[in-house]
Coordinates of C-alpha atoms in Angstrom, one line a residue:
M1 CA -30.4 -45.9 32.7
N2 CA -32.5 -49.0 33.4
P3 CA -36.3 -48.8 33.3
K4 CA -36.7 -49.1 37.1
N5 CA -34.5 -46.1 37.7
L6 CA -36.1 -44.1 34.9
V7 CA -39.5 -44.8 36.5
L8 CA -38.3 -43.5 39.8
L9 CA -36.8 -40.4 38.1
L10 CA -40.0 -39.6 36.3
L11 CA -42.2 -40.3 39.3
F12 CA -40.3 -38.3 41.8
G13 CA -37.8 -36.0 40.1
F14 CA -39.0 -34.9 36.7
A15 CA -40.7 -31.6 37.7
L16 CA -39.7 -28.7 35.6
P17 CA -38.8 -25.1 36.7
T18 CA -41.7 -22.9 37.4
N19 CA -40.4 -19.8 35.6
A20 CA -40.9 -19.4 31.9
H21 CA -38.6 -17.3 29.7
N22 CA -40.5 -15.1 27.3
V23 CA -38.5 -15.1 24.1
N24 CA -38.5 -12.1 21.7
A25 CA -41.2 -12.1 19.1
E26 CA -40.2 -12.3 15.5
D27 CA -41.3 -9.5 13.3
E28 CA -43.2 -12.0 11.1
T29 CA -45.6 -11.1 8.3
V30 CA -48.4 -13.7 8.0
V31 CA -48.2 -15.0 4.4
A32 CA -52.0 -15.1 4.2
G33 CA -52.1 -11.3 4.5
N34 CA -54.5 -9.5 6.8
V35 CA -57.1 -12.0 7.7
K36 CA -60.6 -10.7 8.4
M37 CA -61.7 -12.3 11.6
E38 CA -65.4 -13.1 11.8
Q39 CA -67.2 -15.6 14.0
S40 CA -70.4 -17.5 13.3
T41 CA -72.9 -18.2 16.0
D42 CA -72.4 -22.0 16.1
Q43 CA -68.6 -22.1 16.2
A44 CA -65.8 -19.7 15.8
H45 CA -64.7 -19.6 12.2
V46 CA -62.3 -17.2 10.5
V47 CA -63.2 -16.0 7.0
S48 CA -60.3 -15.3 4.8
P49 CA -60.6 -12.3 2.5
V50 CA -59.5 -14.5 -0.4
N51 CA -60.0 -18.2 -1.1
N52 CA -56.7 -18.8 -2.9
P53 CA -53.5 -18.7 -0.9
P54 CA -50.7 -16.5 -2.1
L55 CA -47.5 -17.8 -3.7
P56 CA -44.9 -18.9 -1.2
E57 CA -41.9 -16.7 -0.3
D58 CA -38.7 -16.9 -2.4
G59 CA -36.8 -20.0 -1.4
Y60 CA -39.8 -22.0 -0.2
D61 CA -41.6 -24.8 -2.0
S62 CA -45.4 -24.8 -1.7
L63 CA -46.8 -28.1 -0.5
F64 CA -50.5 -27.2 -1.1
D65 CA -52.0 -25.2 -3.9
G66 CA -55.2 -24.4 -2.0
K67 CA -57.3 -26.1 -4.5
T68 CA -56.4 -29.8 -4.9
F69 CA -54.9 -32.7 -3.0
V70 CA -52.0 -33.1 -5.5
G71 CA -49.1 -34.6 -3.6
W72 CA -51.3 -35.6 -0.6
E73 CA -53.1 -38.8 0.4
H74 CA -56.0 -39.4 2.7
H75 CA -59.0 -41.6 3.1
G76 CA -61.8 -39.3 2.1
N77 CA -62.3 -37.5 5.4
W78 CA -60.5 -34.3 4.4
V79 CA -61.9 -31.7 2.1
I80 CA -60.6 -28.3 0.8
E81 CA -62.5 -25.3 2.2
E82 CA -61.6 -21.7 1.4
G83 CA -58.1 -22.6 0.4
A84 CA -57.5 -24.8 3.5
F85 CA -57.4 -28.5 4.3
Y86 CA -60.3 -29.3 6.5
R87 CA -60.7 -32.5 8.4
Q88 CA -64.5 -32.9 8.6
T89 CA -65.0 -36.6 9.5
A90 CA -63.1 -39.5 11.0
G91 CA -61.0 -41.5 8.7
G92 CA -57.3 -40.9 9.3
S93 CA -54.5 -38.4 8.8
L94 CA -53.5 -36.4 5.7
T95 CA -50.0 -37.3 4.4
Y96 CA -47.7 -35.5 2.0
T97 CA -46.3 -38.2 -0.2
A98 CA -44.7 -36.2 -3.0
A99 CA -41.4 -36.0 -1.2
P100 CA -39.9 -36.9 2.2
V101 CA -39.1 -34.2 4.7
P102 CA -35.6 -32.8 4.1
E103 CA -33.0 -33.5 6.7
D104 CA -32.5 -29.8 7.5
F105 CA -35.5 -27.8 6.8
E106 CA -37.9 -24.9 7.7
L107 CA -41.6 -25.6 7.5
R108 CA -44.2 -22.9 7.7
F109 CA -48.0 -23.3 7.9
E110 CA -51.2 -21.9 9.4
W111 CA -53.6 -23.9 11.6
K112 CA -57.0 -23.4 13.1
V113 CA -58.9 -25.6 15.6
S114 CA -62.4 -26.2 16.6
K115 CA -63.5 -26.3 20.3
G116 CA -61.6 -29.0 22.2
C117 CA -59.6 -30.0 19.1
N118 CA -56.4 -32.0 19.3
S119 CA -54.2 -32.4 16.2
G120 CA -50.6 -32.1 15.2
V121 CA -48.0 -31.8 12.4
Y122 CA -45.7 -34.8 12.3
Y123 CA -42.4 -33.9 10.7
R124 CA -39.9 -36.7 11.5
P125 CA -40.4 -40.5 11.6
G126 CA -42.2 -41.8 14.6
Q127 CA -43.7 -39.7 17.4
V128 CA -42.1 -36.3 16.6
E129 CA -44.9 -33.8 16.5
Y130 CA -45.7 -30.1 16.6
Q131 CA -48.8 -30.1 18.7
V132 CA -51.9 -28.3 17.4
L133 CA -54.4 -27.8 20.2
D134 CA -57.3 -25.9 21.7
N135 CA -55.4 -25.2 25.0
V136 CA -58.5 -24.1 26.8
G137 CA -61.0 -26.7 25.6
S138 CA -58.9 -29.8 25.4
P139 CA -57.9 -31.8 28.4
Y140 CA -54.4 -32.1 26.9
G141 CA -54.0 -28.4 27.5
E142 CA -53.6 -29.0 31.2
N143 CA -50.1 -30.4 30.5
A144 CA -47.7 -27.8 28.9
R145 CA -45.7 -30.7 27.3
Q146 CA -48.9 -31.5 25.4
S147 CA -50.1 -27.9 24.7
A148 CA -50.1 -26.1 21.4
A149 CA -46.6 -25.7 19.8
S150 CA -45.1 -28.2 22.2
L151 CA -42.9 -31.0 20.9
F152 CA -45.6 -33.4 22.1
F153 CA -44.7 -35.5 25.2
C154 CA -41.2 -34.2 25.2
M155 CA -40.7 -30.4 25.5
A156 CA -43.2 -27.7 26.5
P157 CA -43.1 -24.2 24.8
S158 CA -41.8 -21.3 26.8
Q159 CA -45.2 -19.5 26.7
D160 CA -48.8 -19.8 25.4
V161 CA -49.4 -17.3 22.6
T162 CA -52.3 -19.2 20.9
R163 CA -55.2 -17.3 19.4
P164 CA -58.8 -18.2 20.4
V165 CA -60.6 -21.1 18.8
G166 CA -61.6 -20.3 15.3
Y167 CA -58.7 -17.9 14.6
W168 CA -55.8 -18.7 12.4
N169 CA -52.4 -19.3 14.0
T170 CA -49.1 -19.3 12.3
G171 CA -46.8 -22.3 12.9
R172 CA -43.2 -22.9 12.1
V173 CA -40.8 -25.8 12.5
I174 CA -37.0 -25.4 12.0
C175 CA -34.7 -28.4 12.2
Q176 CA -31.0 -28.4 11.5
G177 CA -28.8 -31.2 12.8
T178 CA -29.7 -31.7 16.4
V179 CA -31.4 -28.3 16.8
I180 CA -35.2 -28.1 16.8
E181 CA -37.3 -24.9 17.0
H182 CA -41.0 -24.4 17.1
W183 CA -42.6 -21.0 16.5
L184 CA -46.1 -19.9 17.2
N185 CA -47.6 -16.6 15.9
G186 CA -44.3 -15.0 15.4
H187 CA -42.7 -16.1 18.7
R188 CA -39.9 -18.6 19.0
V189 CA -41.4 -20.7 21.8
L190 CA -39.2 -23.8 21.7
S191 CA -35.5 -23.9 20.8
F192 CA -33.0 -26.5 21.9
D193 CA -30.2 -28.8 20.9
Y194 CA -31.3 -32.3 21.8
S195 CA -27.7 -33.5 22.0
E196 CA -27.0 -31.3 25.0
P197 CA -26.9 -33.2 28.3
K198 CA -29.3 -30.8 30.0
W199 CA -32.1 -31.9 27.8
S200 CA -31.4 -35.7 28.0
E201 CA -34.3 -36.5 30.4
Y202 CA -36.8 -34.8 28.0
V203 CA -35.4 -36.9 25.1
K204 CA -35.8 -40.1 27.2
L205 CA -39.3 -39.2 27.9
L206 CA -40.2 -39.0 24.2
A207 CA -38.3 -42.2 23.6
I208 CA -40.7 -44.0 26.1
R209 CA -43.6 -43.0 23.9
G210 CA -41.7 -44.2 20.8
G211 CA -40.2 -41.0 19.5
D212 CA -36.7 -40.9 18.1
L213 CA -35.3 -37.4 17.4
T214 CA -32.5 -38.9 15.4
G215 CA -34.8 -40.3 12.7
R216 CA -34.7 -38.8 9.3
G217 CA -36.4 -39.2 5.9
G218 CA -40.0 -39.6 7.0
L219 CA -43.2 -38.1 5.5
L220 CA -45.0 -35.0 6.7
W221 CA -48.5 -35.7 7.9
L222 CA -51.4 -33.8 9.5
Q223 CA -53.1 -35.6 12.3
D224 CA -56.7 -36.7 12.5
H225 CA -57.4 -37.0 16.3
G226 CA -61.1 -36.9 16.1
Q227 CA -61.9 -33.2 15.9
D228 CA -62.3 -30.6 13.2
V229 CA -59.1 -28.9 12.2
W230 CA -57.9 -26.7 9.3
F231 CA -54.4 -26.2 7.7
R232 CA -53.3 -23.9 4.9
N233 CA -50.3 -22.2 3.4
L234 CA -48.0 -25.1 3.9
R235 CA -44.5 -24.6 2.5
W236 CA -41.0 -25.6 3.3
R237 CA -37.4 -24.9 2.3
E238 CA -34.3 -27.0 2.7
I239 CA -31.7 -25.2 5.0
P240 CA -28.4 -24.9 3.1
S241 CA -25.2 -26.0 4.7
N242 CA -23.8 -22.5 4.9
E243 CA -26.7 -21.4 7.2
T244 CA -26.5 -22.1 10.9
I245 CA -29.4 -22.3 13.2
T246 CA -28.4 -21.4 16.8
P247 CA -30.7 -22.4 19.6
D248 CA -31.9 -19.8 22.1
P249 CA -29.5 -20.1 25.1
H250 CA -32.2 -18.6 27.4
F251 CA -35.0 -21.0 26.3
Q252 CA -36.9 -22.4 29.3
P253 CA -39.9 -24.6 28.8
L254 CA -43.0 -24.1 30.9
S255 CA -43.3 -26.4 33.9
V256 CA -45.6 -29.3 34.4
T257 CA -46.9 -29.6 37.9
G258 CA -49.8 -30.8 40.1
S259 CA -52.4 -33.1 38.6
A260 CA -51.0 -32.8 35.1
L261 CA -47.6 -34.1 36.3
A262 CA -49.2 -36.9 38.3
K263 CA -51.2 -38.0 35.2
E264 CA -48.1 -37.9 33.0
Q265 CA -46.1 -39.9 35.5
S266 CA -48.9 -42.5 35.7
R267 CA -49.0 -42.7 31.9
V268 CA -45.2 -43.1 31.7
K269 CA -45.2 -45.9 34.3
K270 CA -47.8 -47.8 32.2
M271 CA -45.8 -47.2 29.0
L272 CA -42.6 -48.6 30.6
E273 CA -44.5 -51.6 31.9
A274 CA -45.9 -52.3 28.5
N275 CA -42.5 -51.8 26.8
A276 CA -40.9 -54.3 29.3
K277 CA -43.4 -57.0 28.2
K278 CA -42.5 -56.7 24.5

């Protein structure tokens, strides 16, 4: 499809269905255990009953020991607070350099945001991101394709099951072949095979931003987008060849309509114009 036709498609025909399918919740036990939820007066902040994270489940490799930056690189703007990575000042993202992301993998982690926070977990080369967001306080939350647990600027989750600012959320990314799943707080909220024709326009949308879902071998990194954010209990496993991940056939992403869609379309048009000049 040439850029002109793609612009027309996105400007006039890329509205998504208005109904969202609520997938079944996974009976997931949070690895951190029962978290005591307390909030301070200045900002919501969850206090964990223990500072040290537990050992990862069998079959998972821990990426963070809760105490040191071993295996990670940053520019001095991240600290470790109560067993969690905490982005406290501007300075850049936090990158796991000990090993590349496996081709087929399952990543589990916990995340917590400050008011208005925008962050993300990048797990494949380029702009392939599990969005971490305060859906209520951030302007990005207006667009479901940019909301928490979305595949940012590509695919919206099926529902919003985020916890309030200051509370820990559990995140999960599963990738096998051309299948991608995002989980949030025990719910499978995104599940699709990007090789299927019905998702082709979503894949093209991400490509305009510079995302390539076929990329492999990149590094895992946690985004610094300018606001305070916390991550802990990061671990992954390589999915063996004898295990098959099947996407949810009933998955339906949330729709993007109204002013959010208009803003997205305007942004897409500018991106296409900029790409044409390169």
